[in-house]
Amino acid sequence: MYRHLSSKVDFHLVYIAEAHATDEWPISYPTVTAQHATATDRQAALDRFVMTHSWTVPSSIDDVDDTASTVLGAWPFRLYIGHKGNVVYQGMPEDCTYSTTTLYERLTDLGVSL
């Protein structure tokens, strides 16, 4: 999606609290981490994610008070479209995955040529 649309829309990842931290709600992942106690911990987790997945989307971290996640209801993960200072789409995962069909439809509604 990023490769296809990055010339038409801006993308940004905000790395939030771990959904399955080893010290809270662990499940088996190749890379595991404890919940972030500091901004440095969260930045380190984001850095590992970027390296592990060759991630190229511009990214930042939520603060350790989880302000962005709380305000936007982002936990465990969400896709959003912001337009003219407003959130105009908040995707909801189903069965731990996303169908991007609705997201693409909303972008088309906003005038983005796909």
Coordinates of N, CA and C in Angstrom, one line a residue:
M1 N 0.8 -1.2 0.0 CA 0.0 0.0 0.0 C 0.9 1.3 0.0
Y2 N 1.9 1.3 0.9 CA 2.8 2.4 0.9 C 3.5 2.7 -0.4
R3 N 4.0 1.6 -1.0 CA 4.7 1.8 -2.3 C 3.8 2.3 -3.4
H4 N 2.5 1.8 -3.3 CA 1.6 2.1 -4.3 C 1.0 3.6 -4.2
L5 N 0.8 4.0 -2.9 CA 0.1 5.3 -2.7 C 1.0 6.4 -2.2
S6 N 2.3 6.2 -1.8 CA 3.0 7.2 -1.1 C 3.3 8.5 -2.0
S7 N 3.1 8.4 -3.3 CA 3.2 9.6 -4.1 C 1.9 10.4 -4.0
K8 N 0.8 9.8 -3.5 CA -0.5 10.5 -3.5 C -1.0 10.9 -2.1
V9 N -0.6 10.1 -1.1 CA -1.0 10.4 0.3 C 0.2 10.3 1.2
D10 N 0.2 10.9 2.4 CA 1.2 10.8 3.4 C 0.9 9.7 4.3
F11 N 1.9 8.9 4.6 CA 1.8 7.8 5.5 C 2.6 8.1 6.8
H12 N 2.2 7.6 7.9 CA 3.0 7.7 9.1 C 2.5 6.6 10.1
L13 N 3.5 5.9 10.7 CA 3.3 4.9 11.7 C 3.5 5.5 13.0
V14 N 2.6 5.3 14.0 CA 2.9 5.7 15.4 C 3.0 4.4 16.1
Y15 N 4.2 4.1 16.7 CA 4.5 2.8 17.4 C 3.9 3.0 18.8
I16 N 2.9 2.2 19.2 CA 2.3 2.3 20.5 C 2.7 1.1 21.4
A17 N 2.0 1.0 22.5 CA 2.4 0.0 23.5 C 2.3 -1.4 22.8
E18 N 3.1 -2.3 23.3 CA 3.1 -3.7 22.8 C 1.8 -4.4 23.1
A19 N 1.2 -5.0 22.1 CA -0.1 -5.7 22.3 C 0.2 -7.0 23.1
H20 N 1.3 -7.6 22.9 CA 1.6 -8.9 23.5 C 3.0 -8.9 24.2
A21 N 3.2 -7.9 25.1 CA 4.4 -7.8 25.8 C 4.7 -9.1 26.6
T22 N 5.9 -9.4 26.7 CA 6.3 -10.6 27.5 C 5.9 -10.6 28.9
D23 N 5.7 -9.4 29.5 CA 5.4 -9.2 30.9 C 3.9 -8.9 31.1
E24 N 3.1 -8.9 30.0 CA 1.7 -8.6 30.2 C 0.8 -9.7 29.6
W25 N 0.9 -9.9 28.3 CA 0.0 -10.8 27.6 C 0.8 -11.5 26.5
P26 N 1.7 -12.4 27.0 CA 2.6 -13.0 26.0 C 2.0 -14.0 25.1
I27 N 2.4 -14.0 23.8 CA 2.2 -15.0 22.9 C 3.5 -15.3 22.1
S28 N 3.6 -16.3 21.4 CA 4.8 -16.7 20.8 C 5.1 -15.9 19.5
Y29 N 6.1 -15.0 19.5 CA 6.5 -14.3 18.3 C 8.0 -14.5 18.2
P30 N 8.5 -14.4 16.9 CA 9.9 -14.5 16.8 C 10.7 -13.4 17.6
T31 N 10.2 -12.2 17.6 CA 10.8 -11.2 18.4 C 9.8 -10.8 19.5
V32 N 10.3 -10.8 20.7 CA 9.4 -10.5 21.9 C 10.1 -9.4 22.7
T33 N 9.2 -8.6 23.3 CA 9.7 -7.5 24.2 C 8.8 -7.3 25.3
A34 N 9.4 -6.8 26.4 CA 8.6 -6.4 27.6 C 7.9 -5.1 27.3
Q35 N 6.8 -4.8 28.0 CA 6.2 -3.5 27.8 C 7.1 -2.3 28.1
H36 N 7.0 -1.3 27.3 CA 8.0 -0.2 27.4 C 7.7 0.6 28.6
A37 N 8.8 0.8 29.4 CA 8.7 1.6 30.6 C 9.2 3.0 30.4
T38 N 9.9 3.3 29.3 CA 10.4 4.6 29.0 C 10.3 4.9 27.5
A39 N 10.4 6.1 27.1 CA 10.4 6.5 25.7 C 11.6 5.8 25.0
T40 N 12.7 5.7 25.7 CA 13.9 5.0 25.1 C 13.6 3.5 24.8
D41 N 12.9 2.9 25.7 CA 12.4 1.5 25.5 C 11.6 1.4 24.2
R42 N 10.6 2.3 24.1 CA 9.7 2.3 23.0 C 10.4 2.6 21.7
Q43 N 11.4 3.5 21.7 CA 12.1 3.9 20.5 C 13.0 2.7 20.1
A44 N 13.6 2.0 21.1 CA 14.4 0.8 20.8 C 13.5 -0.3 20.1
A45 N 12.3 -0.4 20.6 CA 11.4 -1.4 20.0 C 11.0 -1.0 18.5
L46 N 10.8 0.3 18.3 CA 10.5 0.7 17.0 C 11.7 0.5 16.1
D47 N 12.9 0.8 16.6 CA 14.1 0.6 15.8 C 14.3 -0.8 15.4
R48 N 14.0 -1.8 16.3 CA 14.1 -3.2 16.0 C 13.1 -3.6 15.0
F49 N 11.9 -3.0 15.1 CA 10.8 -3.3 14.1 C 11.3 -2.8 12.7
V50 N 11.8 -1.6 12.6 CA 12.2 -1.0 11.4 C 13.3 -1.9 10.7
M51 N 14.3 -2.3 11.5 CA 15.4 -3.2 11.0 C 14.9 -4.6 10.6
T52 N 14.1 -5.2 11.5 CA 13.6 -6.5 11.2 C 12.8 -6.6 10.0
H53 N 12.0 -5.6 9.7 CA 11.0 -5.6 8.6 C 11.4 -4.7 7.4
S54 N 12.6 -4.2 7.5 CA 13.0 -3.3 6.4 C 12.0 -2.2 6.2
W55 N 11.4 -1.7 7.3 CA 10.3 -0.7 7.2 C 10.8 0.6 6.7
T56 N 10.1 1.2 5.8 CA 10.5 2.5 5.2 C 9.4 3.6 5.4
V57 N 8.3 3.2 6.0 CA 7.3 4.3 6.2 C 7.7 5.2 7.3
P58 N 7.6 6.5 7.2 CA 7.9 7.4 8.3 C 7.2 7.0 9.6
S59 N 8.0 7.0 10.7 CA 7.5 6.5 11.9 C 7.9 7.3 13.1
S60 N 7.1 7.2 14.2 CA 7.5 7.8 15.5 C 6.9 7.0 16.6
I61 N 7.1 7.4 17.8 CA 6.6 6.6 18.9 C 5.5 7.4 19.7
D62 N 4.6 6.7 20.2 CA 3.6 7.3 21.2 C 4.4 7.5 22.5
D63 N 4.0 8.5 23.3 CA 4.6 8.7 24.5 C 4.3 7.6 25.5
V64 N 5.1 7.4 26.6 CA 4.9 6.3 27.5 C 3.6 6.4 28.3
D65 N 2.9 7.5 28.2 CA 1.6 7.6 28.8 C 0.5 7.2 27.8
D66 N 0.9 6.8 26.6 CA 0.0 6.2 25.6 C -1.0 7.2 25.2
T67 N -0.7 8.5 25.1 CA -1.6 9.5 24.7 C -2.3 9.3 23.4
A68 N -1.5 9.1 22.3 CA -2.1 8.9 21.0 C -3.0 7.7 21.0
S69 N -2.5 6.6 21.5 CA -3.3 5.4 21.6 C -4.6 5.6 22.3
T70 N -4.6 6.3 23.4 CA -5.8 6.5 24.2 C -6.8 7.4 23.4
V71 N -6.3 8.5 22.9 CA -7.1 9.5 22.2 C -7.7 8.9 21.0
L72 N -7.0 8.1 20.2 CA -7.4 7.6 19.0 C -8.0 6.1 19.1
G73 N -7.9 5.5 20.2 CA -8.4 4.1 20.4 C -7.6 3.2 19.5
A74 N -6.2 3.4 19.5 CA -5.4 2.6 18.5 C -5.0 1.2 19.0
W75 N -5.1 0.9 20.2 CA -4.7 -0.4 20.6 C -5.6 -1.5 20.2
P76 N -5.2 -2.7 19.7 CA -3.8 -3.1 19.5 C -3.2 -2.6 18.2
F77 N -4.0 -2.3 17.2 CA -3.5 -1.7 16.0 C -4.7 -1.2 15.1
R78 N -4.5 -0.1 14.5 CA -5.5 0.5 13.7 C -4.9 1.2 12.4
L79 N -5.7 1.4 11.4 CA -5.4 2.2 10.2 C -6.3 3.4 10.2
Y80 N -5.8 4.6 10.0 CA -6.6 5.8 10.0 C -6.3 6.6 8.7
I81 N -7.3 7.4 8.4 CA -7.1 8.4 7.4 C -7.4 9.7 8.0
G82 N -6.5 10.6 8.0 CA -6.7 12.0 8.5 C -6.8 12.9 7.3
H83 N -7.8 13.8 7.3 CA -8.0 14.7 6.2 C -8.4 16.1 6.8
K84 N -7.7 17.1 6.4 CA -8.0 18.5 6.8 C -8.1 18.6 8.3
G85 N -7.2 17.9 9.0 CA -7.2 18.0 10.5 C -8.1 17.1 11.2
N86 N -8.8 16.2 10.5 CA -9.8 15.3 11.2 C -9.5 13.9 10.8
V87 N -9.8 13.0 11.7 CA -9.8 11.6 11.4 C -11.1 11.3 10.7
V88 N -11.0 10.8 9.4 CA -12.2 10.6 8.6 C -12.4 9.1 8.4
Y89 N -11.4 8.3 8.8 CA -11.6 6.8 8.7 C -10.8 6.2 9.8
Q90 N -11.4 5.2 10.5 CA -10.7 4.4 11.5 C -11.0 3.0 11.2
G91 N -10.0 2.3 10.7 CA -10.2 0.9 10.4 C -10.2 0.0 11.6
M92 N -11.0 -1.0 11.6 CA -11.0 -2.0 12.7 C -10.6 -3.3 12.2
P93 N -9.7 -4.0 12.9 CA -9.3 -5.3 12.5 C -10.4 -6.3 12.8
E94 N -10.4 -7.3 12.0 CA -11.3 -8.5 12.2 C -10.5 -9.7 12.1
D95 N -10.6 -10.6 13.1 CA -9.8 -11.8 13.2 C -8.3 -11.5 13.1
C96 N -7.9 -10.4 13.7 CA -6.4 -10.0 13.8 C -5.9 -9.7 12.4
T97 N -6.7 -9.2 11.5 CA -6.2 -8.8 10.2 C -7.1 -7.7 9.7
Y98 N -6.7 -7.1 8.6 CA -7.4 -6.0 8.0 C -7.8 -6.4 6.5
S99 N -8.9 -6.0 6.1 CA -9.3 -5.9 4.7 C -9.1 -4.4 4.4
T100 N -8.3 -4.1 3.4 CA -8.1 -2.7 3.1 C -9.1 -2.1 2.1
T101 N -10.1 -2.9 1.7 CA -11.1 -2.5 0.8 C -11.8 -1.2 1.2
T102 N -12.2 -1.2 2.4 CA -12.9 0.0 2.9 C -12.0 1.2 2.9
L103 N -10.8 1.0 3.3 CA -9.8 2.1 3.3 C -9.6 2.7 1.9
Y104 N -9.4 1.8 0.9 CA -9.3 2.3 -0.4 C -10.5 3.0 -0.9
E105 N -11.7 2.5 -0.5 CA -13.0 3.2 -0.9 C -13.0 4.6 -0.3
R106 N -12.6 4.7 0.9 CA -12.6 6.0 1.6 C -11.7 7.0 0.9
L107 N -10.5 6.5 0.5 CA -9.5 7.3 -0.2 C -10.1 7.8 -1.5
T108 N -10.8 6.9 -2.2 CA -11.4 7.3 -3.5 C -12.4 8.3 -3.2
D109 N -13.2 8.2 -2.2 CA -14.2 9.2 -1.8 C -13.6 10.6 -1.6
L110 N -12.4 10.6 -1.1 CA -11.6 11.8 -0.8 C -10.9 12.4 -2.1
G111 N -11.1 11.7 -3.2 CA -10.5 12.2 -4.4 C -9.1 11.6 -4.8
V112 N -8.7 10.6 -4.1 CA -7.4 10.0 -4.4 C -7.6 9.0 -5.5
S113 N -6.8 9.2 -6.6 CA -6.9 8.3 -7.7 C -6.1 7.1 -7.4
L114 N -6.7 5.9 -7.5 CA -6.0 4.7 -7.2 C -5.6 4.0 -8.5

